[in-house]
Tab-separated table of C-alpha atoms in Angstrom:
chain	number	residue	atom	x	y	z
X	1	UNK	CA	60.415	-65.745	27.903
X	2	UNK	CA	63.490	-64.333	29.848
X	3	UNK	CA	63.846	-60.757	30.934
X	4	UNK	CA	66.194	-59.947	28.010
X	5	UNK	CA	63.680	-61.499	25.769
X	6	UNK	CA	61.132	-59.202	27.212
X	7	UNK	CA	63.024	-55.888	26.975
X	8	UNK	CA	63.991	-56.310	23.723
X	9	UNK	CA	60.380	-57.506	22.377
X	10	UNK	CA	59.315	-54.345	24.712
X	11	UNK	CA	62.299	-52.415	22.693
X	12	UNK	CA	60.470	-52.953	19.240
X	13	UNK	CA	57.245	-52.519	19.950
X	14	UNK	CA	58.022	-48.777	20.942
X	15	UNK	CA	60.547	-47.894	18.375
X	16	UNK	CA	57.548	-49.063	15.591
X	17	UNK	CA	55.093	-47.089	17.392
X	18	UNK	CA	57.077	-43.933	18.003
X	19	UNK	CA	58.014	-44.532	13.762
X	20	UNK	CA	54.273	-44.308	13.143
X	21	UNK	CA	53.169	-41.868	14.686
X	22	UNK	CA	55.900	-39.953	13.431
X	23	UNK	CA	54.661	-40.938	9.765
X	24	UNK	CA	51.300	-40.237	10.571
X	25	UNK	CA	52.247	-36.664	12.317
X	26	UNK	CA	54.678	-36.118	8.923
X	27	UNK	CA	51.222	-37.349	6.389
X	28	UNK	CA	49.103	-35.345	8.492
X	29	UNK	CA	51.250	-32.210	8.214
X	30	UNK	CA	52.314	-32.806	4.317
X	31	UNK	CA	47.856	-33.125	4.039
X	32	UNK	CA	47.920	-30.015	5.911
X	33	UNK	CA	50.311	-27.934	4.409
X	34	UNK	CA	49.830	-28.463	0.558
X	35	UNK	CA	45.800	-29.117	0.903
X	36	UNK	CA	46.421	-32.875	-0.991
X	37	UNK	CA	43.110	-34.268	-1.342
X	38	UNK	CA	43.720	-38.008	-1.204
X	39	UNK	CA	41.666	-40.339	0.911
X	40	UNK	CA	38.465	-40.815	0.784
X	41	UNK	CA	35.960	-39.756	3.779
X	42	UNK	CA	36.033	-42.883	6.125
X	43	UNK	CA	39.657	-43.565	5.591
X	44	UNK	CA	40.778	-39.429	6.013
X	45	UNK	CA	38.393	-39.439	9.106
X	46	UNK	CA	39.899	-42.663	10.175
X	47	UNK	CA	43.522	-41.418	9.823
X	48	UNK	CA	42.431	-38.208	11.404
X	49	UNK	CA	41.273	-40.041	14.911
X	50	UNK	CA	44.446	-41.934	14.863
X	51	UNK	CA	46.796	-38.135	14.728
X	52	UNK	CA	45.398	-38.276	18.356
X	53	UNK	CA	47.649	-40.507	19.266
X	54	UNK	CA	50.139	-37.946	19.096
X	55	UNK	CA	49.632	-37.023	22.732
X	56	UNK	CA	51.049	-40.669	23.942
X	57	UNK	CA	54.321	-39.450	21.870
X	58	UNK	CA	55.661	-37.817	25.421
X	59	UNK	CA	54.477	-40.832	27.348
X	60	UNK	CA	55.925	-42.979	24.764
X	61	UNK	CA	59.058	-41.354	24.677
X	62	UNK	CA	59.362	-42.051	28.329
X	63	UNK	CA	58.657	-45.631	28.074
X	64	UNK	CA	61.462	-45.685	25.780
X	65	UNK	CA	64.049	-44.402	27.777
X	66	UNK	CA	62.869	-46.476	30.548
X	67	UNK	CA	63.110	-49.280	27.884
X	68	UNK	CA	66.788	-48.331	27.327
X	69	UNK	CA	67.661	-48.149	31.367
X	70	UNK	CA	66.385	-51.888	31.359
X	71	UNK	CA	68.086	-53.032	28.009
X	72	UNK	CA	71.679	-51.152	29.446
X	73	UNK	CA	71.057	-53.306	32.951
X	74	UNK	CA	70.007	-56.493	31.230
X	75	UNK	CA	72.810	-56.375	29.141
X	76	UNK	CA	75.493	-55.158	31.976
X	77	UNK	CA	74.103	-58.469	33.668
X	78	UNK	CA	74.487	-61.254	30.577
X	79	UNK	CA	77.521	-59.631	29.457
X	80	UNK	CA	75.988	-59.367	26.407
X	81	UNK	CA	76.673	-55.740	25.018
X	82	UNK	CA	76.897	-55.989	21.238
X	83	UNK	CA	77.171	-53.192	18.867
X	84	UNK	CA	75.181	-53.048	16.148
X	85	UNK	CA	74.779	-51.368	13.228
X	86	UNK	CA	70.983	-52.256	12.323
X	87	UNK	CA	69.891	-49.397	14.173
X	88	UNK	CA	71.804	-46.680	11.617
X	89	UNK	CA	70.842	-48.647	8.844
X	90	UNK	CA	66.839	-48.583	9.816
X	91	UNK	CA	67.345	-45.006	10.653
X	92	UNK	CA	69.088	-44.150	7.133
X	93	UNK	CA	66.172	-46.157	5.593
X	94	UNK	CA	63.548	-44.011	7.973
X	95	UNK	CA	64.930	-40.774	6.589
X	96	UNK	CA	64.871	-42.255	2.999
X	97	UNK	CA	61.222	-43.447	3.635
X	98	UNK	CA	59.884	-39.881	4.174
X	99	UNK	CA	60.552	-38.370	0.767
X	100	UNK	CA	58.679	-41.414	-0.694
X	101	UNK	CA	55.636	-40.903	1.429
X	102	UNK	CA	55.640	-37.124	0.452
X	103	UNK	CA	56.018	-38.045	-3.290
X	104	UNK	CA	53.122	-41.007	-2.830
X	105	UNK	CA	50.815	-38.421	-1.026
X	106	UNK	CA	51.116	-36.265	-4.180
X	107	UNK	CA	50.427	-38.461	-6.805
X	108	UNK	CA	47.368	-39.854	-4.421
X	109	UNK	CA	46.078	-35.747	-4.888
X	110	UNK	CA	46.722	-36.285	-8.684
X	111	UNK	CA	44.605	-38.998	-8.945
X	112	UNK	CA	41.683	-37.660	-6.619
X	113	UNK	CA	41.964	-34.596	-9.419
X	114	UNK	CA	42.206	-36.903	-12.290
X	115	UNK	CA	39.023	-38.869	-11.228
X	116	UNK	CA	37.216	-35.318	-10.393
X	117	UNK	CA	38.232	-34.492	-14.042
X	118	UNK	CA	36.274	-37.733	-15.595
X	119	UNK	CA	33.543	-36.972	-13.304
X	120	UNK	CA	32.705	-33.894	-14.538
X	121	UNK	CA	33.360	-33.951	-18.033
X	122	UNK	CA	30.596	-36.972	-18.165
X	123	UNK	CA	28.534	-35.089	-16.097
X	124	UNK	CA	28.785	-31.881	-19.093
X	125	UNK	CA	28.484	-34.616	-21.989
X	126	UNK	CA	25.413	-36.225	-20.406
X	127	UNK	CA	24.171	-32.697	-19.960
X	128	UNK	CA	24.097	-31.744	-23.672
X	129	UNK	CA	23.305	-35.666	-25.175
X	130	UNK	CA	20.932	-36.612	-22.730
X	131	UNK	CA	18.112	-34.172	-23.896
X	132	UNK	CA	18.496	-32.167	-27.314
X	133	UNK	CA	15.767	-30.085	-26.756
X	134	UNK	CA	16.986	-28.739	-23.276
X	135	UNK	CA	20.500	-28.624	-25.010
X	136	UNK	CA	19.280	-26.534	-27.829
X	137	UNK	CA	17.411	-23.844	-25.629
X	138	UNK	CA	20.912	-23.864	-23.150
X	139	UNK	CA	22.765	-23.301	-27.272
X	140	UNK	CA	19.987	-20.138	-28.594
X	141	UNK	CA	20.894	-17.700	-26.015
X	142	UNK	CA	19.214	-14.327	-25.877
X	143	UNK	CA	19.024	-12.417	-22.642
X	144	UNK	CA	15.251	-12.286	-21.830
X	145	UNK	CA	13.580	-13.555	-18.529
X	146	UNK	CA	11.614	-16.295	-20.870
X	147	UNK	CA	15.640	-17.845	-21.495
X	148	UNK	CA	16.463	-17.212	-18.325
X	149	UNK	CA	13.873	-18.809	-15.912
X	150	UNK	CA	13.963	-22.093	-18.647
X	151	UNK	CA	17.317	-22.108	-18.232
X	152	UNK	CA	17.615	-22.116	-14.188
X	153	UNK	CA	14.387	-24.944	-14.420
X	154	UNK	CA	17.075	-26.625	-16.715
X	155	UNK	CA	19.446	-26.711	-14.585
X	156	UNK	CA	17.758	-27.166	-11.204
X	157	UNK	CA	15.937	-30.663	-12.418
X	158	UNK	CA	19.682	-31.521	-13.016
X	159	UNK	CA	21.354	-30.370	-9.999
X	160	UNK	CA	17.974	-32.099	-8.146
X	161	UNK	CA	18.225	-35.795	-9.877
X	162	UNK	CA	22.012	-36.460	-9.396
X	163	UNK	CA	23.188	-35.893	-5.489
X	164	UNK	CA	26.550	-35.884	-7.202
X	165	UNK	CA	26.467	-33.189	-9.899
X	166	UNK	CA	28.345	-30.112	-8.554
X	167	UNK	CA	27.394	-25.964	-9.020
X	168	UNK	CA	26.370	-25.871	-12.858
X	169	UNK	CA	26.059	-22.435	-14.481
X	170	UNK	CA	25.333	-21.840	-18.476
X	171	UNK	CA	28.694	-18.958	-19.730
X	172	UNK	CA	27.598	-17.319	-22.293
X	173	UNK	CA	29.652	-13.754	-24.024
X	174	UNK	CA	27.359	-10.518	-24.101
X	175	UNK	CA	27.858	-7.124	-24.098
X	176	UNK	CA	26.993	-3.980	-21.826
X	177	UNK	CA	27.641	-0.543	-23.301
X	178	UNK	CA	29.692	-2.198	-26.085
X	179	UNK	CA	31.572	-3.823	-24.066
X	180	UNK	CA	32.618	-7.426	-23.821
X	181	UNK	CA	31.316	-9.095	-20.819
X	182	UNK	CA	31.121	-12.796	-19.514
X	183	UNK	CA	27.248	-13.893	-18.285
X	184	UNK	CA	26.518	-17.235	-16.234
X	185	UNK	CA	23.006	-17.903	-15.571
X	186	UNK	CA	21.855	-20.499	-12.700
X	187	UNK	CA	20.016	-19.024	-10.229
X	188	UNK	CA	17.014	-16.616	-11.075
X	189	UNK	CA	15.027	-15.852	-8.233
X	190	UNK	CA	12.582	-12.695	-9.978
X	191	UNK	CA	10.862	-15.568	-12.184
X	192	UNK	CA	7.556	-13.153	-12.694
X	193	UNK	CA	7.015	-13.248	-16.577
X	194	UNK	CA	4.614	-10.456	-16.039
X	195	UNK	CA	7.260	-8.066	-14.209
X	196	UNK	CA	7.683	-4.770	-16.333
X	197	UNK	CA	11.218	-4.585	-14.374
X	198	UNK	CA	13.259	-6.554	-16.874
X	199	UNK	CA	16.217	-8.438	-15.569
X	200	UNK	CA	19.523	-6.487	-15.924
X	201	UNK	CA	23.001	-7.885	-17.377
X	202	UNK	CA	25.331	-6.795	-14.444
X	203	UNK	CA	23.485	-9.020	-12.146
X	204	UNK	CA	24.674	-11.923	-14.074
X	205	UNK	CA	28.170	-10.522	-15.079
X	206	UNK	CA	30.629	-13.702	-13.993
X	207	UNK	CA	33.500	-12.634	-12.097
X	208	UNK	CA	36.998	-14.533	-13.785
X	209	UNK	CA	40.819	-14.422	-13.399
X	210	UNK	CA	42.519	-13.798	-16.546
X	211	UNK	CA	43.580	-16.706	-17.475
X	212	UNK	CA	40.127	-17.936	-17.519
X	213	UNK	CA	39.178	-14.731	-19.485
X	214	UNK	CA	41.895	-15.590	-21.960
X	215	UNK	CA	40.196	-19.747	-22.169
X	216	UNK	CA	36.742	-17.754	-22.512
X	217	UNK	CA	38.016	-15.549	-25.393
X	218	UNK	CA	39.532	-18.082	-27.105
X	219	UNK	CA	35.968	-20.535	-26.853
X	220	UNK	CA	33.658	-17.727	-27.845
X	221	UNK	CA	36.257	-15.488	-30.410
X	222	UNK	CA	38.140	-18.362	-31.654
X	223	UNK	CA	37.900	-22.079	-32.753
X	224	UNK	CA	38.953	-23.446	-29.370
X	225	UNK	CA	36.608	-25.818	-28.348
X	226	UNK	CA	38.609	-28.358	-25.758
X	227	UNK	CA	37.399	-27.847	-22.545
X	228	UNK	CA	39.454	-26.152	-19.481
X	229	UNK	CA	39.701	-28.056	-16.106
X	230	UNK	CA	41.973	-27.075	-12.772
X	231	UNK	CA	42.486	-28.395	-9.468
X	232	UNK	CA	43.475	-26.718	-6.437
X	233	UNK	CA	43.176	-26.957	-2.837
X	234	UNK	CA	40.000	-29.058	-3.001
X	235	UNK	CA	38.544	-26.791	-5.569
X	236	UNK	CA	37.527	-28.578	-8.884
X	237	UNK	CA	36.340	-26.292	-11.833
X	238	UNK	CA	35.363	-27.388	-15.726
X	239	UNK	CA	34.779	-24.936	-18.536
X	240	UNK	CA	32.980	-27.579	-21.197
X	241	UNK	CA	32.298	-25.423	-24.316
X	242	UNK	CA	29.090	-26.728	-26.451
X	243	UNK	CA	29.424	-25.661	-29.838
X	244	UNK	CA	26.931	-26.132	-32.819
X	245	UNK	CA	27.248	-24.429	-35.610
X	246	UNK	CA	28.060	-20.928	-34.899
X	247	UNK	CA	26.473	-20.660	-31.570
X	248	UNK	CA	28.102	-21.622	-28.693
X	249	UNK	CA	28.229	-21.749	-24.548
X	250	UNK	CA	29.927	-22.874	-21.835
X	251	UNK	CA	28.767	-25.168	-19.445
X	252	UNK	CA	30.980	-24.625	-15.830
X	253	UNK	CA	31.080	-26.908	-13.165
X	254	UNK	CA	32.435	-25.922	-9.596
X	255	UNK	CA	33.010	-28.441	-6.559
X	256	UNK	CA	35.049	-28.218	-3.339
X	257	UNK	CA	35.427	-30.928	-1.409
X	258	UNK	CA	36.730	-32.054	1.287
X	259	UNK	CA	38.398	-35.229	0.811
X	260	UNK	CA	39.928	-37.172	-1.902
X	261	UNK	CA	38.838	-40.252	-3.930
X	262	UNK	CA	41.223	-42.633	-2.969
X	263	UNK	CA	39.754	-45.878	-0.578
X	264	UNK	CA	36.397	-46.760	0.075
């Protein structure tokens, strides 16, 4: 292999690796920015490790101009300066690339939140067909500490046999001083039967953004009974009304993770 040969097969091999790591600077900002959940743990930890070699870019860039010094002398020497217009045609297909990648990174966080989705709906169906008895005492509500403790036993043998199930709190509509109020029960730590102190309502009064109060009016007031599922920033949440009859809760999930579902 001649000189030229060399300095142009030294040539590519920096132009590629300056390209990627200015894709993986451009992924790791677009992951950054927008909070896109995409890869799973190993790969985002993977792809993480590699952003570090973001501090040869300066080094790199170097090399490349060096590069260019030796292509300009080895071609001054063959005579064998030929324009080309590869070089604006990779470029314009560079620039083009990026959009792609930006789009592709977004639909990878779609699908993360999609798969999240089927994860926790199956999680609230197994919930209320696995065992009809523990379904039926989540469906008869009635705010005493007898409901209350079953409920959070309910829900912690749940929570304790599946690593995977997520936060999982019973909604149910009540009132305090005629007022409408939203209660979620999951945690009870006063679980003394024999306490004369009986457990108050505003401890268990669920905090919600409206349009989650509208969803929850339209569950418990109305006939709406499709469940309610968003996706942001990590953040996974399900309302999963049960309705039987006339009696009816709503079983909410909550999850934040860090990475997405995409890889192994």
């Amino acid at each position: 292999m001649n000189p030229k040969q060399l300095v142009k097969l030294s040539n590519t091999i920096g132009v590629i690796s300056i390209l990627l790591l200015i894709y993986w600077v451009f992924i790791f900002i677009s992951i950054q920015v927008f909070g896109l959940k995409v890869f799973r743990e190993n790969m985002t930890e993977t792809f993480y490790l590699s952003v570090l070699g973001i501090l040869a870019l300066m080094a790199g860039a170097l090399i490349i101009n060096v590069m260019f010094n030796l292509t300009r002398i080895a071609e001054r020497h063959n005579q064998d300066g030929v324009v080309s217009k590869t070089g604006t045609r990779l470029g314009f297909l560079f620039l083009i690339s990026l959009p792609i990648v930006f789009l592709s990174l977004f639909a990878g966080d779609h699908l993360s939140a999609k798969k999240k989705e089927k994860f926790l709906v199956r999680s609230a169906k197994s919930i209320i067909e696995t065992n009809e008895s523990k379904s039926n005492h989540l469906l008869n509500y009635s705010f005493d500490e007898t409901w209350i403790i079953r409920t959070k036993d309910i829900l912690d043998i749940l929570t304790k046999t599946d690593d995977n199930l997520p936060y999982v709190a019973i909604l149910v509509q009540d009132a305090i001083e005629q007022d409408p109020v939203i209660l979620g029960f999951s945690h009870y730590y006063s679980g003394n039967l024999n306490d004369t102190i009986q457990p108050l309502k505003k401890r268990f009064i669920r905090k919600t953004t409206q349009p989650e109060r509208a969803y929850l009016d339209s569950v418990f007031k109305g006939n709406n009974t499709s469940y309610r599922y968003s996706a942001h920033d990590g953040r996974y949440e399900l309302f999963y009304p049960y309705v039987k009859e006339d009696k009816r809760v709503v079983l909410y999930f909550s999850d934040r993770q860090r990475y997405g579902k995409i890889g192994s």
